[in-house]
Structures are given as C-alpha cells and as structure tokens.
Amino acid sequence: MPTTTAAQRREQARVEYDAFIRSCPTNQLLDRISDKWVSLVVCALSPGPMRYSELSRKIAGVSPKMLTQTLRSLERDGILARTVTPAVPVRVDYELTPLGDSLSLLLAGVKNWAETHIEQVHEARERYDAEADG
Amino acid sequence: MPTTTAAQRREQARVEYDAFIRSCPTNQLLDRISDKWVSLVVCALSPGPMRYSELSRKIAGVSPKMLTQTLRSLERDGILARTVTPAVPVRVDYELTPLGDSLSLLLAGVKNWAETHIEQVHEARERYDAEADG
DNA sequence: CTGGATCCGAATCGATACTG
DNA sequence: CAGTATCGATTCGGATCCAG
C-alpha cells in the first residue's frame, strides 16, 4: 500500500504548475522586471549610455554585487549592451538596446498606471486598516 | 580618524534611497504585481467571482497560507472584494473590483509585450550562453 | 575602475497540522 | 469550507575581501 498519496499528488501538481508558470512569458517578464533593481537600471539608462560607476552613484543604495548581477542578467536578456573600452583604468559603458528601449516604454505604461491609480490603492488601504482597528 | 567611512555613507545612502524607492508609485506597483501569485489570482478572477476553494484548485500549486496572504493583501489594496455568505458551510467569494479590472487590463498589456518580445529575450540568452561556452 | 568569490543574517516560502 | 499557527528549508541581499 502506498505510504504517500495526497502529499505526493500535491507535490506532483506543484511541479507541473511550476513548469507551467515558468513557461508562461508573462510570468517570465514579471519575474524579470519585478526585480528591485531592474526597473531602476532601465530607467537610469533610458536617457543614454552610462558607466558602471555612474550607475552606481545614480542608483545610490545598490551594492556592487547587486548592480553587477542585475547588469549581467539584463545583458544576457538582450536588454542592454555592455561595451568595454580597454584603457589604463578600464572603462565600461552600459546602454539600452532597442529591446531595452521597448521595455522602457512598457515600463512607462506601468508607471502611468501606477501614478493614476496608486491613490485609490492608498485610500483602500486606509479604509481597510481603519476597519481592522475598530 | 573615523573607523567607518564608505560603509556608513553607503548605509546612509541606502536608507535614503530606500525611502525614495518606496515612495515611488511605480515601484510600489511593481512590488505588488511582481508577487508570484498576484498576477495568477488577478488573472483567475478576471472572468468573474470565485470561491476560495475554486481558486485553490485553479491555481493548483499554491498553499493555503500563500493564497490567503495574497488574497488579503489584494483586498487591502482594493483590488478585489471579499464576500462572506454565512451558511452552514461558510461560503466566501472573491471578486475583482473596478480597480482590479483596471489592473487586469494593465496586466494584459504586460502579457502582450511579453508574448511579443519574449522570443527576442530567449534568442539573446542563447547567444549570450553560447559565447560563455566558447 | 570594474567587478568576482565568499560568508552570513534576514526574510520569505511552503508543508503540515489544527480550528471554527 | 475557509482559513490560522507553526516550523523547517531555501533563497536573497549585503558586507567584505580580493583580482585584473
């Protein structure tokens, strides 16, 4: 007789669903842009190219580790291009690709929605929290 | 002389920047919709109301804890409404509010971008990984 | 200047068991 | 049916040190 039934079946469902989710383009994209630093980097780069140290200063609170990590993954995804200029102090520039520009446009849409509706969200929160108090 | 300099200054910058980020509506929204389950719940609910157990089944891999947590925060933000019908087995329905509908529209836009561009991302990844190999 | 490697603490997720 | 409480596992992010 089976020592596992419900647990195994649920585990199975979880794995399958996980695969489904990961294969969904929307979720892949959400996973990507949801990263805390991604939108900031894309936003920072949208006016034009920037050096590593410039980004590091503009984004302020980011650690070298996270900045590099973010930059690398965005480069891998074709969102931005990395250009190394071999000099005595090495110079590295980051620049949005056309795909990156397109993404920054989408982000602008998100930003627009956020600015239009965030107040409603805040009001809803206050109502909700007020009820919780009473 | 100070034993802390760079670290302290960065810490300070981090705190300030953190405040800036959190006050930014776009980031607030991104934080919200980036949650693994949020988009799934909104998507599941967009055709119409659903009961807790229906959601639980439709979203499959979610644990009760995460489902409740997601539902609660969405309710707090005015994205969905929770309706309790006192009966012998209690009945609870969840339904998108107008704000939630609006959000699901935005999500549709995101989905559209994702489906249009995800292939480019995949191609970029393959190129990148191929270079890494060689 | 531009990062890579490592360690560690915090936060988060998920499974399980239990309640009304 | 609709959750809540708890605990363990995992993951993430930051600090630090080091290298090209």
Coordinates of C-alpha atoms (C1' of nucleotides) in Angstrom, one line a residue:
Chain A
M1 CA 0.0 0.0 0.0
P2 CA 1.1 3.5 -0.7
T3 CA 2.8 5.4 2.1
T4 CA 2.2 8.6 0.2
T5 CA -1.0 9.7 -1.5
A6 CA -2.2 13.2 -1.0
A7 CA 1.2 14.6 -0.4
Q8 CA 2.7 13.1 -3.5
R9 CA -0.2 14.1 -5.7
R10 CA 0.0 17.7 -4.5
E11 CA 3.8 17.7 -4.9
Q12 CA 3.2 16.5 -8.5
A13 CA 0.7 19.2 -9.1
R14 CA 3.1 21.8 -7.7
V15 CA 5.9 20.7 -10.0
E16 CA 3.7 20.7 -13.0
Y17 CA 2.2 24.0 -12.2
D18 CA 5.6 25.4 -11.6
A19 CA 6.6 24.3 -15.0
F20 CA 3.6 25.9 -16.5
I21 CA 4.2 29.1 -14.7
R22 CA 7.8 29.3 -15.8
S23 CA 6.9 28.6 -19.4
C24 CA 4.5 31.5 -19.3
P25 CA 6.1 34.5 -21.0
T26 CA 4.1 36.9 -18.8
N27 CA 5.5 35.4 -15.7
Q28 CA 9.0 35.3 -17.0
L29 CA 8.7 39.0 -17.8
L30 CA 7.2 39.8 -14.5
D31 CA 9.9 37.9 -12.7
R32 CA 12.4 40.0 -14.6
I33 CA 11.0 43.5 -14.2
S34 CA 9.9 42.8 -10.7
D35 CA 13.5 42.6 -9.6
K36 CA 14.1 45.5 -7.3
W37 CA 16.9 47.0 -9.3
V38 CA 15.9 46.2 -12.9
S39 CA 13.4 49.0 -13.4
L40 CA 15.8 51.4 -11.8
V41 CA 18.6 50.5 -14.1
V42 CA 16.4 50.5 -17.2
C43 CA 15.1 53.9 -16.1
A44 CA 18.5 55.3 -15.4
L45 CA 19.8 54.1 -18.8
S46 CA 16.9 55.2 -20.8
P47 CA 18.3 58.7 -21.5
G48 CA 21.6 57.3 -22.7
P49 CA 24.7 55.3 -22.0
M50 CA 26.3 55.2 -18.6
R51 CA 29.4 53.9 -17.0
Y52 CA 29.4 51.4 -14.2
S53 CA 30.4 54.0 -11.6
E54 CA 27.9 56.5 -12.8
L55 CA 25.1 53.9 -12.4
S56 CA 26.5 53.0 -9.0
R57 CA 26.2 56.6 -8.0
K58 CA 22.9 57.3 -9.6
I59 CA 21.2 54.3 -8.0
A60 CA 22.9 55.1 -4.8
G61 CA 21.8 52.3 -2.4
V62 CA 22.9 49.4 -4.6
S63 CA 25.8 47.2 -3.6
P64 CA 28.4 46.3 -6.3
K65 CA 27.2 42.8 -6.2
M66 CA 23.6 43.5 -7.0
L67 CA 24.5 46.1 -9.6
T68 CA 26.7 43.7 -11.4
Q69 CA 24.2 40.9 -11.1
T70 CA 21.4 43.0 -12.4
L71 CA 23.5 44.3 -15.3
R72 CA 24.6 40.8 -16.2
S73 CA 21.2 39.3 -16.3
L74 CA 19.9 42.3 -18.3
E75 CA 22.8 41.9 -20.7
R76 CA 22.0 38.2 -21.0
D77 CA 18.4 39.0 -21.9
G78 CA 19.4 41.5 -24.6
I79 CA 18.0 44.4 -22.7
L80 CA 21.3 46.3 -22.6
A81 CA 24.7 46.2 -24.2
R82 CA 28.0 46.2 -22.4
T83 CA 30.9 47.9 -24.0
V84 CA 34.4 47.6 -22.7
T85 CA 37.0 50.2 -23.6
P86 CA 40.4 48.8 -22.8
A87 CA 42.3 51.7 -21.2
V88 CA 44.5 52.1 -18.2
P89 CA 41.6 52.2 -15.9
V90 CA 39.2 50.0 -17.8
R91 CA 36.1 51.8 -19.0
V92 CA 32.8 50.0 -19.3
D93 CA 29.6 51.6 -20.7
Y94 CA 26.1 50.2 -20.5
E95 CA 23.5 51.1 -23.0
L96 CA 19.9 50.1 -23.7
T97 CA 19.4 48.0 -26.8
P98 CA 16.3 48.5 -29.0
L99 CA 14.7 45.7 -27.0
G100 CA 15.6 47.6 -23.8
D101 CA 14.1 50.8 -25.2
S102 CA 10.9 48.9 -25.9
L103 CA 10.9 47.6 -22.4
S104 CA 11.4 51.1 -21.0
L105 CA 8.3 52.1 -23.0
L106 CA 6.3 49.3 -21.3
L107 CA 7.7 50.4 -18.0
A108 CA 6.4 53.9 -18.8
G109 CA 3.0 52.4 -19.3
V110 CA 3.2 50.7 -15.9
K111 CA 4.4 53.9 -14.4
N112 CA 1.5 55.7 -15.9
W113 CA -1.0 53.3 -14.4
A114 CA 0.7 53.5 -11.1
E115 CA 0.6 57.2 -10.9
T116 CA -3.0 57.2 -12.0
H117 CA -4.3 54.6 -9.6
I118 CA -1.9 54.5 -6.7
E119 CA -4.0 57.0 -4.8
Q120 CA -7.0 54.6 -5.0
V121 CA -4.8 51.9 -3.6
H122 CA -3.7 54.1 -0.7
E123 CA -7.3 55.1 0.1
A124 CA -8.3 51.4 0.0
R125 CA -5.5 50.6 2.4
E126 CA -6.6 53.3 4.8
R127 CA -10.2 52.1 4.8
Y128 CA -9.0 48.5 5.3
D129 CA -6.7 49.4 8.1
A130 CA -9.3 51.6 9.8
E131 CA -11.8 48.7 9.9
A132 CA -9.1 46.5 11.3
D133 CA -8.5 48.9 14.1
G134 CA -12.2 49.3 15.1
Chain B
M1 CA 40.0 59.4 12.3
P2 CA 36.8 57.6 11.5
T3 CA 36.7 53.9 11.6
T4 CA 33.8 53.9 9.3
T5 CA 33.5 55.9 6.2
A6 CA 32.5 54.3 3.0
A7 CA 30.3 51.8 4.7
Q8 CA 28.5 54.3 6.8
R9 CA 28.0 56.7 3.9
R10 CA 26.6 53.9 1.7
E11 CA 24.4 52.8 4.6
Q12 CA 23.0 56.3 4.8
A13 CA 22.5 56.5 1.0
R14 CA 20.8 53.1 1.1
V15 CA 18.3 54.3 3.7
E16 CA 17.5 57.5 1.9
Y17 CA 17.3 55.8 -1.4
D18 CA 15.1 53.1 0.1
A19 CA 12.7 55.8 1.2
F20 CA 12.7 57.3 -2.3
I21 CA 12.1 53.9 -3.9
R22 CA 9.2 53.1 -1.6
S23 CA 7.6 56.5 -2.2
C24 CA 7.7 55.9 -5.9
P25 CA 4.3 54.7 -7.1
T26 CA 5.8 52.7 -10.0
N27 CA 7.9 50.7 -7.6
Q28 CA 5.1 50.1 -5.3
L29 CA 3.0 48.8 -8.1
L30 CA 5.9 46.7 -9.4
D31 CA 6.4 45.2 -5.9
R32 CA 2.7 44.3 -5.9
I33 CA 2.3 42.7 -9.3
S34 CA 5.7 41.1 -9.2
D35 CA 4.5 38.8 -6.4
K36 CA 4.4 35.3 -7.8
W37 CA 0.7 34.7 -7.0
V38 CA -0.8 38.1 -7.5
S39 CA -0.9 38.0 -11.3
L40 CA -2.3 34.5 -11.2
V41 CA -5.0 35.4 -8.8
V42 CA -6.0 38.5 -10.8
C43 CA -6.0 36.5 -13.9
A44 CA -8.0 33.7 -12.5
L45 CA -10.6 36.2 -11.1
S46 CA -10.9 38.4 -14.2
P47 CA -13.7 36.3 -15.8
G48 CA -15.8 36.5 -12.7
P49 CA -16.1 35.8 -9.0
M50 CA -14.7 32.7 -7.5
R51 CA -14.7 30.9 -4.2
Y52 CA -11.7 30.2 -2.1
S53 CA -11.6 26.5 -2.9
E54 CA -12.1 27.2 -6.6
L55 CA -9.1 29.5 -6.6
S56 CA -7.1 27.0 -4.6
R57 CA -7.8 24.4 -7.3
K58 CA -7.4 26.6 -10.3
I59 CA -4.0 27.9 -9.1
A60 CA -3.1 24.3 -8.1
G61 CA 0.4 24.7 -6.6
V62 CA -0.5 27.3 -4.1
S63 CA -0.5 26.6 -0.3
P64 CA -3.4 27.9 1.8
K65 CA -1.1 30.2 3.5
M66 CA 0.1 31.9 0.4
L67 CA -3.3 32.0 -1.2
T68 CA -4.8 33.7 1.9
Q69 CA -1.9 36.1 2.2
T70 CA -2.2 37.1 -1.4
L71 CA -6.0 37.4 -1.2
R72 CA -5.7 39.6 1.9
S73 CA -3.2 42.0 0.6
L74 CA -5.1 42.3 -2.7
E75 CA -8.2 43.0 -0.7
R76 CA -6.4 45.6 1.4
D77 CA -5.3 47.3 -1.8
G78 CA -8.8 47.5 -3.1
I79 CA -8.0 45.1 -6.0
L80 CA -10.6 42.6 -5.0
A81 CA -13.6 42.3 -2.8
R82 CA -14.3 39.5 -0.3
T83 CA -17.8 38.5 0.3
V84 CA -18.8 36.2 3.1
T85 CA -22.1 34.3 2.9
P86 CA -22.9 32.9 6.3
A87 CA -24.3 29.4 5.7
V88 CA -23.7 26.0 7.2
P89 CA -20.5 25.6 5.3
V90 CA -19.4 29.1 5.1
R91 CA -19.1 30.5 1.7
V92 CA -16.6 33.1 0.7
D93 CA -16.4 34.7 -2.8
Y94 CA -13.7 36.8 -4.2
E95 CA -14.3 39.3 -7.0
L96 CA -12.3 41.9 -8.8
T97 CA -13.2 45.5 -8.1
P98 CA -13.2 48.1 -10.9
L99 CA -9.7 48.9 -9.8
G100 CA -8.9 45.3 -10.1
D101 CA -10.4 45.2 -13.5
S102 CA -8.2 48.1 -14.5
L103 CA -5.2 46.3 -13.1
S104 CA -6.0 43.2 -15.1
L105 CA -6.1 45.4 -18.2
L106 CA -2.6 46.6 -17.4
L107 CA -1.6 43.1 -16.9
A108 CA -3.0 42.3 -20.3
G109 CA -0.7 44.9 -21.7
V110 CA 2.3 43.4 -19.9
K111 CA 1.2 40.0 -21.2
N112 CA 1.0 41.4 -24.7
W113 CA 4.5 42.8 -24.5
A114 CA 5.8 39.6 -23.1
E115 CA 4.4 37.4 -25.8
T116 CA 5.7 39.8 -28.4
H117 CA 9.2 40.1 -27.1
I118 CA 10.0 37.0 -25.1
E119 CA 11.4 35.3 -28.1
Q120 CA 13.9 38.0 -28.6
V121 CA 14.9 37.6 -25.0
H122 CA 15.3 33.8 -25.5
E123 CA 17.4 34.4 -28.5
A124 CA 19.6 36.9 -26.7
R125 CA 20.1 34.4 -23.9
E126 CA 21.1 31.6 -26.3
R127 CA 23.6 33.9 -27.9
Y128 CA 25.0 35.0 -24.5
D129 CA 25.2 31.5 -23.2
A130 CA 26.8 30.3 -26.4
E131 CA 29.5 32.9 -26.1
A132 CA 30.1 31.9 -22.5
D133 CA 30.6 28.3 -23.6
G134 CA 33.1 29.1 -26.3
Chain C
dC1 C1' 37.8 51.3 -12.3
dT2 C1' 35.2 47.1 -12.7
dG3 C1' 33.9 43.6 -10.9
dG4 C1' 34.3 38.1 -8.9
dA5 C1' 34.1 35.0 -4.6
dT6 C1' 32.6 34.1 -0.2
dC7 C1' 30.2 34.2 4.1
dC8 C1' 26.4 35.2 6.9
dG9 C1' 22.0 37.1 8.7
dA10 C1' 17.2 38.2 7.4
dA11 C1' 13.3 37.4 5.1
dT12 C1' 10.4 34.6 2.7
dC13 C1' 8.1 30.4 1.1
dG14 C1' 5.9 26.2 1.6
dA15 C1' 4.2 22.0 4.0
dT16 C1' 1.7 20.4 7.8
dA17 C1' -1.4 20.2 11.4
dC18 C1' -5.2 22.3 13.6
dT19 C1' -9.6 25.3 14.4
dG20 C1' -14.4 27.1 13.7
Chain D
dC1 C1' -15.3 25.1 3.6
dA2 C1' -12.2 28.6 4.8
dG3 C1' -8.8 29.7 6.9
dT4 C1' -4.8 30.2 11.1
dA5 C1' -0.3 28.9 13.6
dT6 C1' 3.9 27.0 13.5
dC7 C1' 8.3 25.2 11.8
dG8 C1' 11.9 24.0 8.6
dA9 C1' 14.1 24.9 4.2
dT10 C1' 15.5 27.9 0.9
dT11 C1' 16.7 31.9 -1.1
dC12 C1' 18.2 36.7 -1.1
dG13 C1' 20.7 40.6 -0.3
dG14 C1' 24.6 43.0 1.9
dA15 C1' 29.3 43.4 3.6
dT16 C1' 33.8 42.3 2.9
dC17 C1' 37.9 40.9 0.7
dC18 C1' 40.4 40.3 -3.4
dA19 C1' 41.8 40.4 -8.5
dG20 C1' 42.5 42.1 -13.4

